[in-house]
Short mmCIF file of C-alpha atoms in Angstrom, two decimals:
data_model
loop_
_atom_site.label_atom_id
_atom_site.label_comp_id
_atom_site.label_asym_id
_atom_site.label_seq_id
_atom_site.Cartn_x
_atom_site.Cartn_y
_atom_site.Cartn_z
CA UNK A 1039 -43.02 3.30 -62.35
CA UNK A 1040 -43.63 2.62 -66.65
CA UNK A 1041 -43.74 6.77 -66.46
CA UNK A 1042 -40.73 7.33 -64.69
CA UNK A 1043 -36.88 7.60 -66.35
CA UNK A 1044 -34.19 4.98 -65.74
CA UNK A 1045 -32.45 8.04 -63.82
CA UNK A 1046 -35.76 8.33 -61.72
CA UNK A 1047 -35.75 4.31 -61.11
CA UNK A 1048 -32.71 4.76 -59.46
CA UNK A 1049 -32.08 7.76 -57.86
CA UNK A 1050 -35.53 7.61 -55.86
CA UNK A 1051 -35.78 4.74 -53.01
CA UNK A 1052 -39.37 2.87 -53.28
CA UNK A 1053 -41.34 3.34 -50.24
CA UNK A 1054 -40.55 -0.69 -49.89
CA UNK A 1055 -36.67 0.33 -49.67
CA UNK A 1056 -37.27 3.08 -47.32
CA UNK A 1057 -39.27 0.54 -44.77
CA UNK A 1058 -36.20 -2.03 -44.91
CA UNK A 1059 -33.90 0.72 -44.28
CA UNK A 1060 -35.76 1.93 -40.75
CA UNK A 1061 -36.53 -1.71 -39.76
CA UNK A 1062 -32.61 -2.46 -40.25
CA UNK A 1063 -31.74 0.88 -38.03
CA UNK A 1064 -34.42 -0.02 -35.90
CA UNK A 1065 -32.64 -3.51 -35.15
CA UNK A 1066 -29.18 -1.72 -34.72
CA UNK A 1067 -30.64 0.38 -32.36
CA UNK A 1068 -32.04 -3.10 -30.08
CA UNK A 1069 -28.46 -4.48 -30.89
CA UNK A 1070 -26.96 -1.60 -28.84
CA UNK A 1071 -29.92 -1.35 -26.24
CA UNK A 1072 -29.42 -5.04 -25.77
CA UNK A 1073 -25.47 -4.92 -24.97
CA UNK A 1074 -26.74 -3.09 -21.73
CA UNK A 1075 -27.14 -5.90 -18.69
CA UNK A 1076 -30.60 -7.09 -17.40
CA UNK A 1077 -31.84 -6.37 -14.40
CA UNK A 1078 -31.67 -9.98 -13.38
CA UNK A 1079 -27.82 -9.58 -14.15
CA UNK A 1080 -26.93 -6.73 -12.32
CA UNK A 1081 -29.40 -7.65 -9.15
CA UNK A 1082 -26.64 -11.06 -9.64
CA UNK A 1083 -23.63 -9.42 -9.32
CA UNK A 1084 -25.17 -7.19 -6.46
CA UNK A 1085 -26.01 -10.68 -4.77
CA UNK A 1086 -22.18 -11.89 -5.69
CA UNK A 1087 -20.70 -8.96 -4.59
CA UNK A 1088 -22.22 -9.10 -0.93
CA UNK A 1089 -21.45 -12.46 -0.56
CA UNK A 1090 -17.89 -11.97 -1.13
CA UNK A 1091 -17.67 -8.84 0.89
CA UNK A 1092 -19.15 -10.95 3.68
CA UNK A 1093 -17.06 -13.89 3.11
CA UNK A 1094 -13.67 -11.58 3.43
CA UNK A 1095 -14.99 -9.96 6.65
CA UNK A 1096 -15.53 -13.99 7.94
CA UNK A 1097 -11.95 -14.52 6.86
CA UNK A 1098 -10.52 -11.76 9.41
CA UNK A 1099 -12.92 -13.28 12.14
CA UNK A 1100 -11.02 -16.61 11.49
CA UNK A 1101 -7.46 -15.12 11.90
CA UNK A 1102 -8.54 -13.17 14.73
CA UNK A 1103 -9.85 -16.92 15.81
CA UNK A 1104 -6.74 -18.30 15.85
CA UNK A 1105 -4.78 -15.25 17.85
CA UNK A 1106 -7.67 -16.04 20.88
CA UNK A 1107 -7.16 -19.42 20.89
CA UNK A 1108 -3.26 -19.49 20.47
CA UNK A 1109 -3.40 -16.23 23.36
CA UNK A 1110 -5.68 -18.57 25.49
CA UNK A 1111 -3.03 -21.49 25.32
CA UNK A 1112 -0.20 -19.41 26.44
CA UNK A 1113 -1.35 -17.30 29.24
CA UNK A 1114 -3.71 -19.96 30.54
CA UNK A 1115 -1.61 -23.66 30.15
CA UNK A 1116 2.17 -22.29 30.14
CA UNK A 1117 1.42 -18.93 31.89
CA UNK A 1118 3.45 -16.32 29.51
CA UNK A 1119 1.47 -13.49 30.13
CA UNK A 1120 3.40 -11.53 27.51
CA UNK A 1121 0.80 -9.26 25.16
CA UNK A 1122 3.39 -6.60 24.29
CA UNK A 1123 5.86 -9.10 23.35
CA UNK A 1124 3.35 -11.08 21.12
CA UNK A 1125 2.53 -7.57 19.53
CA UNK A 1126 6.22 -7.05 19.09
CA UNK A 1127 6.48 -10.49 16.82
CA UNK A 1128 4.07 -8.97 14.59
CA UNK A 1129 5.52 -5.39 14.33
CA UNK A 1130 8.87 -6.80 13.31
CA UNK A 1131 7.31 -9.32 10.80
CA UNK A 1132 5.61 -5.71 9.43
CA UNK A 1133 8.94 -4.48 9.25
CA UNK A 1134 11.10 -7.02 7.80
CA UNK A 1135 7.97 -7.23 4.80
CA UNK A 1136 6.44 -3.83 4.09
CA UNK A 1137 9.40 -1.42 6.02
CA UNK A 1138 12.09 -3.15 3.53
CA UNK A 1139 10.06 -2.72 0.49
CA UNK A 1140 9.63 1.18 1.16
CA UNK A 1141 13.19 1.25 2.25
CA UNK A 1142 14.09 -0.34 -1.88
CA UNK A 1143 11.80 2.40 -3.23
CA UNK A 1144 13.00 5.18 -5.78
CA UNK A 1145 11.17 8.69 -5.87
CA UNK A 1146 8.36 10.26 -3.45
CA UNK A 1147 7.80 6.41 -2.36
CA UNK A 1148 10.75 5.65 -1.02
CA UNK A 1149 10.84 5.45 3.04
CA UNK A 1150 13.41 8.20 3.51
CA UNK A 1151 10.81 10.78 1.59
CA UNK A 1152 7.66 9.48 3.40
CA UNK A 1153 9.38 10.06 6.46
CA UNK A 1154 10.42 13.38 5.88
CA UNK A 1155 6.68 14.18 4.75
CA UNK A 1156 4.81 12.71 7.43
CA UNK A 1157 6.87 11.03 9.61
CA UNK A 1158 5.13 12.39 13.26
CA UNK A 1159 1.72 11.33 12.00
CA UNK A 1160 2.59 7.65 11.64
CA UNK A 1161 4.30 8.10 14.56
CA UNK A 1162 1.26 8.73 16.74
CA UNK A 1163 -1.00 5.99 14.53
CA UNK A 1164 1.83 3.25 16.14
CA UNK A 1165 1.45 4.60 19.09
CA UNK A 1166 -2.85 4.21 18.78
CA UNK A 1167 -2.47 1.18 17.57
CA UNK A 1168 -0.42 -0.60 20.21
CA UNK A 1169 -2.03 0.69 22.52
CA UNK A 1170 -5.20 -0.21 21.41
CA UNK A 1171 -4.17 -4.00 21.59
CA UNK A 1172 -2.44 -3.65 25.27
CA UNK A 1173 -5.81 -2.25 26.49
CA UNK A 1174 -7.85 -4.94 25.19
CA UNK A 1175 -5.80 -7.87 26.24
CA UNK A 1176 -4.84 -6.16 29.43
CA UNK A 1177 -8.89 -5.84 30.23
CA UNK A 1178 -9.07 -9.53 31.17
CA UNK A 1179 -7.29 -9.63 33.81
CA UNK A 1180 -9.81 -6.62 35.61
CA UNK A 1181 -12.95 -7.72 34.12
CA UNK A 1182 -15.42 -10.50 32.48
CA UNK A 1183 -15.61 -11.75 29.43
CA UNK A 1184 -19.03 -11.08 28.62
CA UNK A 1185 -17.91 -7.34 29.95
CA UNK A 1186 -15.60 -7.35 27.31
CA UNK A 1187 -17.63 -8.69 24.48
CA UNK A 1188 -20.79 -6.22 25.36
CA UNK A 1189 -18.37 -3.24 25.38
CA UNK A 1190 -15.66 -3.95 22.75
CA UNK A 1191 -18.76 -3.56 20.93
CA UNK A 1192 -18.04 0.01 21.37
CA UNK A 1193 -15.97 0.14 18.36
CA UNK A 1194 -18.97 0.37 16.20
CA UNK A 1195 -20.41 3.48 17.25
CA UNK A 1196 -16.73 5.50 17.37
CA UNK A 1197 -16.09 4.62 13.59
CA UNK A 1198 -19.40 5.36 12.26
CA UNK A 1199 -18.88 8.68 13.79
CA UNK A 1200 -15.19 9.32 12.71
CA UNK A 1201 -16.43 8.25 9.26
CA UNK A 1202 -19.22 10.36 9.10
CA UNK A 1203 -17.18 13.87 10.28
CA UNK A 1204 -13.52 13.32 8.44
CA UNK A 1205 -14.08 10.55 5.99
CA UNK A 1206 -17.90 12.38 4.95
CA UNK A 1207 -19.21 9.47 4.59
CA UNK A 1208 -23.08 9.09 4.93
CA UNK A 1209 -25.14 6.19 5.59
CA UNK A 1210 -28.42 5.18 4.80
CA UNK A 1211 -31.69 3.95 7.00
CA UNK A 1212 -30.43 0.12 5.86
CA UNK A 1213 -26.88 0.53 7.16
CA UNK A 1214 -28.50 1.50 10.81
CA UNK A 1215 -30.81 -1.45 10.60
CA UNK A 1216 -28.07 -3.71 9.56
CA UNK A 1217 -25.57 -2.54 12.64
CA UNK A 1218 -28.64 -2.69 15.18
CA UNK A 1219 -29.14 -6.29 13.75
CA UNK A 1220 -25.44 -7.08 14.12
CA UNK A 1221 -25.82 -5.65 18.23
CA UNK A 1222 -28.40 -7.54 18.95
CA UNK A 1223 -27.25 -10.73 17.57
CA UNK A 1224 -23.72 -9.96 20.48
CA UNK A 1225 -26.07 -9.04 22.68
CA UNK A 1226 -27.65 -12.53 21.99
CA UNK A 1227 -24.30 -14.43 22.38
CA UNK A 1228 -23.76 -12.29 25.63
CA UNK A 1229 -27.15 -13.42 27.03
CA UNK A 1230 -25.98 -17.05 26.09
CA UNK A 1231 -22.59 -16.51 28.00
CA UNK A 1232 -24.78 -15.79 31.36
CA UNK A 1233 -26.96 -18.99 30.43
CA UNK A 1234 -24.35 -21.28 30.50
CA UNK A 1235 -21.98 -19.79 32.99
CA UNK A 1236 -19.56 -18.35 30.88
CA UNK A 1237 -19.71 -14.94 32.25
CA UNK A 1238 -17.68 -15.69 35.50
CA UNK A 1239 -14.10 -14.68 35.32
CA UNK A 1240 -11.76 -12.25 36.87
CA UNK A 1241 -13.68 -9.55 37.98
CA UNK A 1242 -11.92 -8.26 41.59
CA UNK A 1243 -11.84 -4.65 39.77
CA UNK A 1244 -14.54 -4.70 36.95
CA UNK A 1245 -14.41 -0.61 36.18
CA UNK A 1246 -11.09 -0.68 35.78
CA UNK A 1247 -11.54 -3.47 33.06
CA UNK A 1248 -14.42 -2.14 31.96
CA UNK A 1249 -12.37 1.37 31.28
CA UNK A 1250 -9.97 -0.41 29.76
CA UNK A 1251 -11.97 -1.93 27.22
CA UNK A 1252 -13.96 1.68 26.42
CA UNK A 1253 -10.34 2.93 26.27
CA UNK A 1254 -9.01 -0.25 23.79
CA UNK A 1255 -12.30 0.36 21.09
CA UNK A 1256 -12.09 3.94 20.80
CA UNK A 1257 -8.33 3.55 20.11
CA UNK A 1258 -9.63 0.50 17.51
CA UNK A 1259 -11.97 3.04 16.09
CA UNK A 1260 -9.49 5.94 15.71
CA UNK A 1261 -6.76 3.79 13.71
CA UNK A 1262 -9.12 1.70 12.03
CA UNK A 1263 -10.73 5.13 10.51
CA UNK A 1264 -7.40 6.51 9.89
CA UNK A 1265 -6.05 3.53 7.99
CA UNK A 1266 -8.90 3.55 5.60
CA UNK A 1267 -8.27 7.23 4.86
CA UNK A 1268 -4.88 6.35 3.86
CA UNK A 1269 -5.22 3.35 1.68
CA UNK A 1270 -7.62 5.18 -0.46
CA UNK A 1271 -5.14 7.94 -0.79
CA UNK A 1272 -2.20 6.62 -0.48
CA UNK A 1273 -1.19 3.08 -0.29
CA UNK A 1274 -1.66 -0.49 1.65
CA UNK A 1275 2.02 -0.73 1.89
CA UNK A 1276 2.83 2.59 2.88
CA UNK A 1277 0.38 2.04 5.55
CA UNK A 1278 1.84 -1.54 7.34
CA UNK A 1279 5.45 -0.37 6.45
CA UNK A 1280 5.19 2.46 8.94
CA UNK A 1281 3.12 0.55 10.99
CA UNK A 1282 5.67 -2.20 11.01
CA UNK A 1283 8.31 0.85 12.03
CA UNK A 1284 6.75 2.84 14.86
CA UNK A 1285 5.06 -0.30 15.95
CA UNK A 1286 8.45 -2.06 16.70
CA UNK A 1287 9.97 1.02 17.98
CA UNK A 1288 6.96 1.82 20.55
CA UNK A 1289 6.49 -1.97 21.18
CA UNK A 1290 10.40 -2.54 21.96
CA UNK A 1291 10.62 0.36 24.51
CA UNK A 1292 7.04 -0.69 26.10
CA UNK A 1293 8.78 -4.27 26.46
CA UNK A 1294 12.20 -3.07 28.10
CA UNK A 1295 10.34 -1.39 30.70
CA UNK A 1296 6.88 -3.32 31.49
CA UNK A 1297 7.54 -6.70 30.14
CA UNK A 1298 10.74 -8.25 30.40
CA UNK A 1299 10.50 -9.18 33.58
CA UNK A 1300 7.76 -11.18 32.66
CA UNK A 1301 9.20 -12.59 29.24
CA UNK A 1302 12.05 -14.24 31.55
CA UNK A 1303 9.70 -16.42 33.25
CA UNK A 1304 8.25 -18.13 30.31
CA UNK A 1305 9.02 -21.89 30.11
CA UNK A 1306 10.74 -22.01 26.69
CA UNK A 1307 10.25 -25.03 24.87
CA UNK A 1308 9.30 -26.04 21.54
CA UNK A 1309 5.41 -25.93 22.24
CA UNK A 1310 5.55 -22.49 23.63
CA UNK A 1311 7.62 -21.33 20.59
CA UNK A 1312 5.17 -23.02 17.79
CA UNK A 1313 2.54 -21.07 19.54
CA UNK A 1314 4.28 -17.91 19.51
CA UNK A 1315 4.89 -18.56 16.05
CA UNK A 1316 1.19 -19.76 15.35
CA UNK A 1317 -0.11 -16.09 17.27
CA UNK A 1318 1.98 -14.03 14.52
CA UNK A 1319 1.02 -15.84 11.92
CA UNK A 1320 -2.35 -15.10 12.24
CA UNK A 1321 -1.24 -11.78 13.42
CA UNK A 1322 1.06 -10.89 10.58
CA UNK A 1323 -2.00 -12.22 8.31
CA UNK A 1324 -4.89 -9.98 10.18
CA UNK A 1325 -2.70 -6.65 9.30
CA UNK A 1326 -2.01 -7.98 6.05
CA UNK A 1327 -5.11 -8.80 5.26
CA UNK A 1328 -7.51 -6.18 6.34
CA UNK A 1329 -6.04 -3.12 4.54
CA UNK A 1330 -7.56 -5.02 1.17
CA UNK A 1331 -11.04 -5.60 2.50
CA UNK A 1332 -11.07 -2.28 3.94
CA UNK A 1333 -10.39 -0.78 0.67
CA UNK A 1334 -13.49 -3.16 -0.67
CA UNK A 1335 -15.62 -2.35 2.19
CA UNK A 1336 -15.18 0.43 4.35
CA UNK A 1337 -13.66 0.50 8.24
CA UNK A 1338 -17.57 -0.04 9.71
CA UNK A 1339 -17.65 -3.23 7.74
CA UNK A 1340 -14.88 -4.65 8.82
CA UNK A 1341 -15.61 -4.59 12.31
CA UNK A 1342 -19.13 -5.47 12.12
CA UNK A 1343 -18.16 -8.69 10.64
CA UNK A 1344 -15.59 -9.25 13.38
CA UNK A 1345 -18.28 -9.65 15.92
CA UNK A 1346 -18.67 -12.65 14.23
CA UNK A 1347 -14.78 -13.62 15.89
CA UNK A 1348 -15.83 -14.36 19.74
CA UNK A 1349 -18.10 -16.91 18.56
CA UNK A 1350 -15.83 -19.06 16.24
CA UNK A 1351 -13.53 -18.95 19.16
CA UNK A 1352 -16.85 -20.50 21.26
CA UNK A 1353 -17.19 -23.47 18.19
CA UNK A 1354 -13.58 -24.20 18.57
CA UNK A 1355 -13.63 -23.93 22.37
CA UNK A 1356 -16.48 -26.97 22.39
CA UNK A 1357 -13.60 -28.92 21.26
CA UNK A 1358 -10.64 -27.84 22.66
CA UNK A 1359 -11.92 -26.18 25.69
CA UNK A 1360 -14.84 -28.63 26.48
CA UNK A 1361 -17.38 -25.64 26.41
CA UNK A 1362 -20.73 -25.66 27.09
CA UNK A 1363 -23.25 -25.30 24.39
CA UNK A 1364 -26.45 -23.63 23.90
CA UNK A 1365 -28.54 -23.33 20.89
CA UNK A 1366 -28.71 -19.13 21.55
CA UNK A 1367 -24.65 -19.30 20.09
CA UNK A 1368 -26.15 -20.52 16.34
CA UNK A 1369 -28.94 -17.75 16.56
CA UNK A 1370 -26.12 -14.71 17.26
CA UNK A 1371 -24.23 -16.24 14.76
CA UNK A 1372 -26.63 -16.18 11.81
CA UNK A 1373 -28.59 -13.21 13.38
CA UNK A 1374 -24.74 -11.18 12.95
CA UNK A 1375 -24.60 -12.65 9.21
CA UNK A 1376 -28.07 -11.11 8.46
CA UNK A 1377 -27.36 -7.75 10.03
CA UNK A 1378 -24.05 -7.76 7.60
CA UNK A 1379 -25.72 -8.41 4.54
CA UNK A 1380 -28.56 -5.57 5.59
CA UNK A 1381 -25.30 -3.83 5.72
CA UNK A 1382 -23.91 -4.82 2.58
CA UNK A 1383 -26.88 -4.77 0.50
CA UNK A 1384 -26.50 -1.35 -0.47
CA UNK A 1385 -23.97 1.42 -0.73
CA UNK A 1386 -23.01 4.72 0.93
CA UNK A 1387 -22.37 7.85 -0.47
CA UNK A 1388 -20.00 10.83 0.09
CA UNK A 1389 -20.99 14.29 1.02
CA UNK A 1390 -18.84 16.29 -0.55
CA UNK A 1391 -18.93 19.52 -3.32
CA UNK A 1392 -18.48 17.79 -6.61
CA UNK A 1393 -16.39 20.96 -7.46
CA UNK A 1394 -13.30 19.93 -4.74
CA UNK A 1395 -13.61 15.74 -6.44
CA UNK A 1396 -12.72 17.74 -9.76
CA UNK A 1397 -10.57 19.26 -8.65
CA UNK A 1398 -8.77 16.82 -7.22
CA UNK A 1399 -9.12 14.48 -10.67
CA UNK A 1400 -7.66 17.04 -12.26
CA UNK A 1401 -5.45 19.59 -10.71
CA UNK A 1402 -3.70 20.75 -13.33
CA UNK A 1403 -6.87 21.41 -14.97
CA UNK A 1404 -8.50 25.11 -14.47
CA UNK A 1405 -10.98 25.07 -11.90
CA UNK A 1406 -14.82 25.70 -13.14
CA UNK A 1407 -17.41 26.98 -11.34
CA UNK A 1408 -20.57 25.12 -11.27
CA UNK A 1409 -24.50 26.59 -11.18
CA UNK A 1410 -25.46 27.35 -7.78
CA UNK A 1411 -29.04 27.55 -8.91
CA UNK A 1412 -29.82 24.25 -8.74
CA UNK A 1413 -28.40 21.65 -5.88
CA UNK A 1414 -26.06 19.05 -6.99
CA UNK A 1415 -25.59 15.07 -6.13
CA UNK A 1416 -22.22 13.94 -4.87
CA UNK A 1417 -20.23 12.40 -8.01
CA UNK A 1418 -18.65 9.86 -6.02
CA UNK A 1419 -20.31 7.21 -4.00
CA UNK A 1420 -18.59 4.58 -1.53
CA UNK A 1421 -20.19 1.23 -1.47
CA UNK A 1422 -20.03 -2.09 0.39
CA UNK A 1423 -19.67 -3.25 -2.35
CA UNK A 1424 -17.03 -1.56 -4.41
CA UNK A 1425 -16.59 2.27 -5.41
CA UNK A 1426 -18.94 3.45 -8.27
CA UNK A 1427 -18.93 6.90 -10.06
CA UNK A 1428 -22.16 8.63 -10.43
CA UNK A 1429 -23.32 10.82 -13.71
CA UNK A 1430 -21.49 14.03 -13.75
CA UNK A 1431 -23.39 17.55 -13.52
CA UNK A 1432 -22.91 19.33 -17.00
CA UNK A 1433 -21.49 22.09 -17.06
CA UNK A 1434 -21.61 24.71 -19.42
CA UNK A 1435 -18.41 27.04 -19.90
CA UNK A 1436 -18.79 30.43 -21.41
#
């Protein structure tokens, strides 16, 4: 350093300088590797998020819960045998809600413009969808209840498929071992229903019922498939306001001619009305409600945790109904919770061509052709647990 200028001194860095310089970009570098979360943190929020996507499937079982129990009370202690009526209640409660709000609309949301658009195809989802209901509930009076239970289980099986052929969506070796789980856990609670006697019950024509009940839960399946296609593309309240019109419409004109002979016999008083108010409640919340943890889950979530809904009804019916109890009921019941967090615990994917999802970002956009040399991952994946985007292919433009 004595033989060196004062212009050298300065203009070179001392090997002491240089080592200060990499250990300070060295600890920039851990700085930014460390804003990245820990494995501990994201295996957390993968733990949270199941949790929460079980919980909201637990809080559909409850409302449907509460439309058993406030069914059971008026066909059973005031005899009003009146489904299509109670289904009416709700369709005009989806009206005066979702059917206004579309009707205030400006632009390509407004209700005249949807209509004009796609008005016949929400016409036959109201259709599906009250009919769906009237099957189910018109089932008990043919067949058993652990007949009903067994084979409303049918539901499953017709979503998975209709998810799998028009929604793409593909599931993984986890998701099958989580729905078997969930079967055998009703197939538990069934077993439990024979046990204890609960499987007597109307049963003078049990094909019929049976038939009904195959017909109800592919009709579930079909518009349960159908309204998670359009929430993703379109909108919740697109979806319940023209439910909440062809519903009414279909459900009024099914009433005129099946039911109103029926709805004059009902012993109006202010019981029966707070339970007809108590059924569309929950009813009005059920429609409400699911769209959103549809859109969080996926349609073959949802109804998996509604298995879950026959045996809440069974807790409250200890009290209310003076049921008897066996220790087979708490076994289904946490045996269905495990098979939904098997479901839950991982995601599903999307088979699709990456090249029609960019498109569809982007339309204005000019269309690029990707490498078919090498295969490509779908960039999109549907979870259980949210949506998540996957690393893009790059692609190299000319």
């Amino acid at each position: 350093m004595r033989g060196l200028s004062m212009h050298q001194r300065w203009s070179k860095p001392s090997h002491r300088t240089s080592v200060i310089l990499q250990c300070s970009r060295h600890q920039e570098h851990r700085s930014e590797y460390n804003t990245f979360p820990s494995f501990q943190e994201l295996m957390s929020y993968a733990i949270w998020e199941m949790l929460i996507s079980v919980a909201l499937g637990q809080v559909l079982s409850l409302l449907i819960c509460g439309i058993g129990l406030t069914s059971k009370y008026l066909s059973e202690d005031f005899h009003a045998n009146t489904p299509v009526f109670q289904s009416f209640l709700n369709y005009i409660l989806l009206f005066l809600v979702y059917t206004t709000t579309l009707a205030v609309r400006q632009g390509e949301e407004n209700l005249l413009a949807i209509l004009r658009r796609r008005w016949w195809k929400y016409m036959i989802l109201g259709l599906i969808d009250l009919e769906a209901n009237y099957l189910v509930v018109k089932a008990y009076q043919y067949t058993t209840l652990t007949s009903i239970q067994l084979l409303d289980c049918f539901v499953i099986p017709v979503v998975i498929l209709l998810s799998w052929f028009f929604l793409l969506i593909r599931y993984k070796a986890v998701h099958f071992l989580g729905i078997f789980v969930c079967i055998l856990g009703m197939g538990c609670m069934a077993g439990a229903d024979v046990l204890v006697g609960r499987h007597q019950g109307a049963g003078e024509n049990k094909l019929v019922g049976d038939l009904l009940v195959l017909g109800g839960a592919t009709l579930y399946g079909i518009s349960n498939v159908w309204e998670e296609y359009i929430i993703r593309t379109l909108s919740r309240v697109e979806f319940l306001g023209m439910i909440g019109l062809f519903g009414a419409f279909f459900s009024g004109i099914q009433l005129a001619i099946m039911e109103h002979k029926e709805l004059l016999k009902v012993p109006w008083d202010w019981q029966i009305g707070l339970l007809y108010v108590g059924f569309s409640a929950c009813m009005f919340g059920l429609y409400s409600f699911m769209p959103v943890v549809i859109k969080k889950t996926s349609a073959t979530s949802v109804n998996l945790s509604l298995l879950t809904a026959d045996l809440y009804s069974l807790f409250c019916g200890l009290f209310l109904f003076h049921y008897k109890f066996s220790g087979l009921y708490l076994l289904s019941f946490f045996t269905i919770l495990i098979g939904l967090m098997l479901y839950s615990s991982t995601s599903t994917y999307i088979a699709q061509d990456p090249r029609v999802y960019k498109q569809f970002r982007n339309p204005s956009g000019p269309v690029v052709d990707l490498p078919t040399t090498a295969q490509v991952e779908p960039s999109v994946t549907y979870t259980s647990l949210g949506q998540e985007t996957e690393e893009e292919p790059h692609v190299h433009v000319a």
